[in-house]
mmCIF file of C-alpha atoms in Angstrom:
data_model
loop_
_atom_site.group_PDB
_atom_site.id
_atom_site.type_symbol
_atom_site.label_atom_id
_atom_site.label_comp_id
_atom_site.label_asym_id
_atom_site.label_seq_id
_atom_site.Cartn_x
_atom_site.Cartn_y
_atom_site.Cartn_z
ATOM 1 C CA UNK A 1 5.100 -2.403 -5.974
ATOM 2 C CA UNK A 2 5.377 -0.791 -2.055
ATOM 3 C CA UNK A 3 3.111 -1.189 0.617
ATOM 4 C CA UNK A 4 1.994 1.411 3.322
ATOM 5 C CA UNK A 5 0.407 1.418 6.212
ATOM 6 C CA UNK A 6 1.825 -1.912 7.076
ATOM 7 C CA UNK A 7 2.934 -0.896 10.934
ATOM 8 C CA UNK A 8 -0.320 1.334 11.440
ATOM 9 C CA UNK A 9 -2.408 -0.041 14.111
ATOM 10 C CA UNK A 10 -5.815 1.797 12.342
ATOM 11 C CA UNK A 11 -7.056 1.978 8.735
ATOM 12 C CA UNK A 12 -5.895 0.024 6.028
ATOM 13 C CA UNK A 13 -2.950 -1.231 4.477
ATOM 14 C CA UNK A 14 -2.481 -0.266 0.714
ATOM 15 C CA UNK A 15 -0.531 -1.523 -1.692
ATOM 16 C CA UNK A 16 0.579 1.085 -4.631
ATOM 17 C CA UNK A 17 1.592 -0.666 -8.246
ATOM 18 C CA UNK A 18 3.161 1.435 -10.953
ATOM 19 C CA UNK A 19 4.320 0.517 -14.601
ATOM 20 C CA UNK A 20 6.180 1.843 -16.686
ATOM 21 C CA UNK A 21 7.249 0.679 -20.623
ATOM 22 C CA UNK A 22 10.629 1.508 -22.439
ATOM 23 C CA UNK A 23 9.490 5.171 -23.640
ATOM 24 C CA UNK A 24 9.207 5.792 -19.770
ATOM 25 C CA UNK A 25 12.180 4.616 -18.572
ATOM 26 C CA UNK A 26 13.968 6.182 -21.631
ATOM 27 C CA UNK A 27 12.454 9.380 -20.442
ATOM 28 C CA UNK A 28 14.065 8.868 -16.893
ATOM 29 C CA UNK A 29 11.853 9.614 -13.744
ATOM 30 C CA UNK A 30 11.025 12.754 -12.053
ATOM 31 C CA UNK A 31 13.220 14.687 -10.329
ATOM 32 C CA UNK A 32 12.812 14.298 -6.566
ATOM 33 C CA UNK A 33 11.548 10.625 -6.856
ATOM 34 C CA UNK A 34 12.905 9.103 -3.458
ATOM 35 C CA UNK A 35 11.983 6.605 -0.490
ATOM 36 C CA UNK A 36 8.510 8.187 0.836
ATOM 37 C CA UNK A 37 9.441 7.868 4.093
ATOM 38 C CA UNK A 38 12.320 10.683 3.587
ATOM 39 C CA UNK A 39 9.768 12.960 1.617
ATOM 40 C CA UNK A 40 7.461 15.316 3.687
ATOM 41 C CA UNK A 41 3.427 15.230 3.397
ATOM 42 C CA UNK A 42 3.676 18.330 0.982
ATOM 43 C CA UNK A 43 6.778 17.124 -1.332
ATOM 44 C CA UNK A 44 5.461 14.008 -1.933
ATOM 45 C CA UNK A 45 1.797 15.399 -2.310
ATOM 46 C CA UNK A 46 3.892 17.667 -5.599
ATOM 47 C CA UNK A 47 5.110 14.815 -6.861
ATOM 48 C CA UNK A 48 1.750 13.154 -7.227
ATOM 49 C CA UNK A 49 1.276 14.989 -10.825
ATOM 50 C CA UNK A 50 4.764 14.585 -12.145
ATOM 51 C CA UNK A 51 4.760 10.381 -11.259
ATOM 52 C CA UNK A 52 1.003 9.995 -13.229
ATOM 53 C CA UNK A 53 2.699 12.087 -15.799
ATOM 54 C CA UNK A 54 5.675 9.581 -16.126
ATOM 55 C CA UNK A 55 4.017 6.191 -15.777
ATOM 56 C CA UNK A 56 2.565 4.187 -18.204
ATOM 57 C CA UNK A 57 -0.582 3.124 -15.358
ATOM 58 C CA UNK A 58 -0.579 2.593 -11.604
ATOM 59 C CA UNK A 59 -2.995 1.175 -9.154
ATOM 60 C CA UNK A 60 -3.402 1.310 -5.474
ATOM 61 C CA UNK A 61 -5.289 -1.880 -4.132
ATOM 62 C CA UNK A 62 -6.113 -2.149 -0.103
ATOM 63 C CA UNK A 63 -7.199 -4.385 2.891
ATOM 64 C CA UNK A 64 -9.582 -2.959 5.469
ATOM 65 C CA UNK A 65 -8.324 -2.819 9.050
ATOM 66 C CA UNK A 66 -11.473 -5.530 9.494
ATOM 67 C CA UNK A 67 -9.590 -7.836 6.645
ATOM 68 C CA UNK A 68 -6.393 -7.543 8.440
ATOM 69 C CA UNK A 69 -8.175 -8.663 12.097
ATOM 70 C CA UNK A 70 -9.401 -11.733 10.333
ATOM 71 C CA UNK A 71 -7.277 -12.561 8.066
ATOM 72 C CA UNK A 72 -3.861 -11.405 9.497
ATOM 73 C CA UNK A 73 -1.064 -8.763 7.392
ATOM 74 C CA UNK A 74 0.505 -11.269 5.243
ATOM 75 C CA UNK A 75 -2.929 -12.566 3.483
ATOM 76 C CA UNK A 76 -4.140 -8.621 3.388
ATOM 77 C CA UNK A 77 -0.774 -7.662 1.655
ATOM 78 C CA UNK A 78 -1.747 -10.233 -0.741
ATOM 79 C CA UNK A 79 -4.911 -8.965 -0.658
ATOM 80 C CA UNK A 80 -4.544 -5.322 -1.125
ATOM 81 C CA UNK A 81 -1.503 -6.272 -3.681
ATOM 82 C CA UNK A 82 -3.717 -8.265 -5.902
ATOM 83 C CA UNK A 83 -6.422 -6.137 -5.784
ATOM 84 C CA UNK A 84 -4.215 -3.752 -7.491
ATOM 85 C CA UNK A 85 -2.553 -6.008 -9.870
ATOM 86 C CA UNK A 86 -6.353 -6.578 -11.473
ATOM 87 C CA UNK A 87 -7.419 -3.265 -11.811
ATOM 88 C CA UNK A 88 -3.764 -3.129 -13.619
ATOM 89 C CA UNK A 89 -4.571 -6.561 -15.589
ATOM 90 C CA UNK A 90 -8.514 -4.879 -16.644
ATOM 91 C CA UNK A 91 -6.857 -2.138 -18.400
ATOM 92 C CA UNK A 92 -4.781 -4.334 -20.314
ATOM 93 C CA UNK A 93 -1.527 -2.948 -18.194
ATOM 94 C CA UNK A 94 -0.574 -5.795 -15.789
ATOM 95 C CA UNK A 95 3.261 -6.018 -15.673
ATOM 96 C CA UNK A 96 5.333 -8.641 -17.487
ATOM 97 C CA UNK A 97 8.416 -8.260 -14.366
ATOM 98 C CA UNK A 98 7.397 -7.115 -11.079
ATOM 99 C CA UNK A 99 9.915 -5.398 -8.661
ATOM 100 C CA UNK A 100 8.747 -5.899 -5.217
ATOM 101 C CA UNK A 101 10.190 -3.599 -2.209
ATOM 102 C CA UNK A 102 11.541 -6.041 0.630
ATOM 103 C CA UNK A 103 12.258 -9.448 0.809
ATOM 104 C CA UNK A 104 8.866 -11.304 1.170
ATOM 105 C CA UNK A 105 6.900 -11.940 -1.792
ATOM 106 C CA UNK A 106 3.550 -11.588 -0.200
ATOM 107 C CA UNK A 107 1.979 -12.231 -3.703
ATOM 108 C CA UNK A 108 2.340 -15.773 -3.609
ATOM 109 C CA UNK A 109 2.452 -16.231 0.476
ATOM 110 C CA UNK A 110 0.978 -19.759 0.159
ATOM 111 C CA UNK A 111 -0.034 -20.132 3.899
ATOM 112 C CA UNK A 112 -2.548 -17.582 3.377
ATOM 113 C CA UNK A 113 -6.124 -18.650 3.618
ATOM 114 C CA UNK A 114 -8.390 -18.962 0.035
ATOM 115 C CA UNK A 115 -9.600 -15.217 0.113
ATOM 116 C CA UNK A 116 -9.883 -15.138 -3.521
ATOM 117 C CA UNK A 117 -10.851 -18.864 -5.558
ATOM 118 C CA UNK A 118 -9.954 -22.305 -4.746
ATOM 119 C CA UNK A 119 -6.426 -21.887 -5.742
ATOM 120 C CA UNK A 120 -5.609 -18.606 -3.770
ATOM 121 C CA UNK A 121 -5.329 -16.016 -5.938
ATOM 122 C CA UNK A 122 -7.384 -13.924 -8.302
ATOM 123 C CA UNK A 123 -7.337 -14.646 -11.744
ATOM 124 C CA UNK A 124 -4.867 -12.759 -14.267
ATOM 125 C CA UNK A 125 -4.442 -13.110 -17.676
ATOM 126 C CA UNK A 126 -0.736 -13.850 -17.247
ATOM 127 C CA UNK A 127 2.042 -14.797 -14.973
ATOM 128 C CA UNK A 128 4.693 -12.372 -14.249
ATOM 129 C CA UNK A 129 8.407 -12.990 -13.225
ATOM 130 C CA UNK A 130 8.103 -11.219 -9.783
ATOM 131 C CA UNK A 131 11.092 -9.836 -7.746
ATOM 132 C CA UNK A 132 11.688 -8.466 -4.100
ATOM 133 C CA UNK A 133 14.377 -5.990 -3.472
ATOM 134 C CA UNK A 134 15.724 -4.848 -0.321
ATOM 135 C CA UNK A 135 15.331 -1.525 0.518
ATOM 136 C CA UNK A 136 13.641 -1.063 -3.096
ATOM 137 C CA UNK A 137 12.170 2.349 -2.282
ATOM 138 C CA UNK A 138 15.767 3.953 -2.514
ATOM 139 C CA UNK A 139 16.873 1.762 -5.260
ATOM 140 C CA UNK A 140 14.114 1.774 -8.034
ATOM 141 C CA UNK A 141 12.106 5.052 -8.956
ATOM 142 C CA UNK A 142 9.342 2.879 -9.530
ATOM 143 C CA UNK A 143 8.869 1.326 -6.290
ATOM 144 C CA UNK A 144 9.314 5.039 -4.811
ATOM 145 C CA UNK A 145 6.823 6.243 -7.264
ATOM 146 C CA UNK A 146 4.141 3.663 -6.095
ATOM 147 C CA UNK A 147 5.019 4.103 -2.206
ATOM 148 C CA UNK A 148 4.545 7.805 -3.058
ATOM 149 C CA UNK A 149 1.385 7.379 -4.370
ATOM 150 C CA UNK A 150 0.077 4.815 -2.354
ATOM 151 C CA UNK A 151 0.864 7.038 1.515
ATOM 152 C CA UNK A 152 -0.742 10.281 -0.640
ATOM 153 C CA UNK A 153 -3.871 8.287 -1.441
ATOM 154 C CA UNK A 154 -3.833 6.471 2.392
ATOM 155 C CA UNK A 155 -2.819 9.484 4.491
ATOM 156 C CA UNK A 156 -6.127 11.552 2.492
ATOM 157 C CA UNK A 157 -8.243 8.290 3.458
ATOM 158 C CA UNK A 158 -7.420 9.024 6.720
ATOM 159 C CA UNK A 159 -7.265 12.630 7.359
ATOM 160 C CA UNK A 160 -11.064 12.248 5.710
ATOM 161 C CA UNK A 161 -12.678 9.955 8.536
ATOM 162 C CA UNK A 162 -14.756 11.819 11.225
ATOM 163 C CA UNK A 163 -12.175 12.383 13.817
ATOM 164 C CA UNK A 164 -13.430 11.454 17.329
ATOM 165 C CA UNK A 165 -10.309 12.504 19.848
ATOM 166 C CA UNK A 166 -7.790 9.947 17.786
ATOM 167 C CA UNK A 167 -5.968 12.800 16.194
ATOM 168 C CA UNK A 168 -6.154 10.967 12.429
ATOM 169 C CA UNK A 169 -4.780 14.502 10.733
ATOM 170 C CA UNK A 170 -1.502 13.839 12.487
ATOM 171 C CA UNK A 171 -1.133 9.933 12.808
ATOM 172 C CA UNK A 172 -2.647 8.861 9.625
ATOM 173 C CA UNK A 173 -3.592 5.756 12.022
ATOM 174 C CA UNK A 174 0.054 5.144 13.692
ATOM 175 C CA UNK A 175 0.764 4.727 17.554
ATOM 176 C CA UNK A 176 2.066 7.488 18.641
ATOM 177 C CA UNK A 177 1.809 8.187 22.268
ATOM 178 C CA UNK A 178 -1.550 10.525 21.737
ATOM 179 C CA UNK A 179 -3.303 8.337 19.606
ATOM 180 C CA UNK A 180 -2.606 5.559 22.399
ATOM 181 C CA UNK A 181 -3.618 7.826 24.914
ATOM 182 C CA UNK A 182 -6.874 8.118 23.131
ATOM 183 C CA UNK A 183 -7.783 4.540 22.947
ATOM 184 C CA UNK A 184 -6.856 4.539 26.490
ATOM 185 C CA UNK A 185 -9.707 7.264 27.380
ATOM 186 C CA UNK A 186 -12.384 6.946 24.365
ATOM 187 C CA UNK A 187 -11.615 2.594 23.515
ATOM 188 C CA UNK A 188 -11.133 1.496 20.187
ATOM 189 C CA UNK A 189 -13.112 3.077 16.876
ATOM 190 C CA UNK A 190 -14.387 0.784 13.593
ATOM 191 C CA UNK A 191 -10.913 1.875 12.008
ATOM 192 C CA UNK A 192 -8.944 0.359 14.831
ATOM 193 C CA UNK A 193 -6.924 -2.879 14.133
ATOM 194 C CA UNK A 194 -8.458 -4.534 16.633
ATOM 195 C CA UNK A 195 -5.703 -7.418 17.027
ATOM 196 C CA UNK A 196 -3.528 -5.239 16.975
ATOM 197 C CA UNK A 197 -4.188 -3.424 20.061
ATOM 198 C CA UNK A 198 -3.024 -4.691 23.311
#
């Protein structure tokens, strides 16, 4: 499990989920697999086929840019992460171990508010022995597979929305210094992070 879109200040954050069994990871992974972040837009869009060839299932799950105003980033992670861990559990593929990039397990943040039943979490038909790992997305071909999947899937959401000035076909909803000069000139959009602009 990655996240993306975490340190975008418009559109959502996703969270991308892939499993695999022991007749994938016998098979071994597809060439090229590597931290998202050090693919370009076109290699990882190629690798798109080759990953939903290799896993077993994946999911992508996400938290509007209005669900991370109100609720904050750490209860939309968890969010956006369960989200995705139900589709996975509906289909009958919801993992036994979960490897989760970084060092927060935002799955089980406790602090965060009852977005889903009284006891804070959606219902699943099992536990799972869940795992962060530092810097996971150039460790395990898994968690690169699911970041890969999960910024293809996000950067498309974005480069799909009406574009009014913002320049969402370059900044996929990131600050760089023409998207904040937009918001200076035009104000803030319905995708906007609201909070999160100063």
């Amino acid at each position: 499990m990655d996240e993306v879109g975490r340190g975008a200040i418009a559109g959502p954050v996703c969270v991308g989920v892939t499993v695999i069994g022991a007749a994938e990871t016998a098979s071994g992974f597809p060439a090229g697999i590597n931290d998202s972040k050090k693919l370009t837009a076109k290699r990882r869009l190629a690798l798109q086929d080759p990953i939903h060839e290799w896993v077993r299932d994946f999911a992508i799950g996400e938290a509007t840019n209005s669900e991370i105003d109100e609720f904050g980033i750490m209860p939309a992670l968890q969010l956006a992460g369960w989200r995705a861990l139900n589709q996975l559990d509906a289909r009958g593929h919801l993992p036994v171990r979960l490897l989760l990039d970084g060092n927060i397990d935002y799955l089980t943040y406790r602090s965060a508010p009852d977005l889903f039943n009284p006891d804070g979490r959606l219902v699943t038909t099992r536990e799972m022995q869940v795992e962060t790992l530092v810097k996971g997305d150039a460790k395990s071909a898994t968690i690169a597979a699911a970041a890969i999947l999960a910024k293809v899937y996000r950067d498309e959401f974005m480069r799909s929305l009406e574009d009014s000035g913002y320049g969402w076909s370059h900044n996929v909803g990131y600050g760089t210094k023409a998207h904040l000069e937009a918001i200076k000139n035009r104000g803030v959009s319905k995708w906007h992070r609201q909070t999160w602009i100063r």
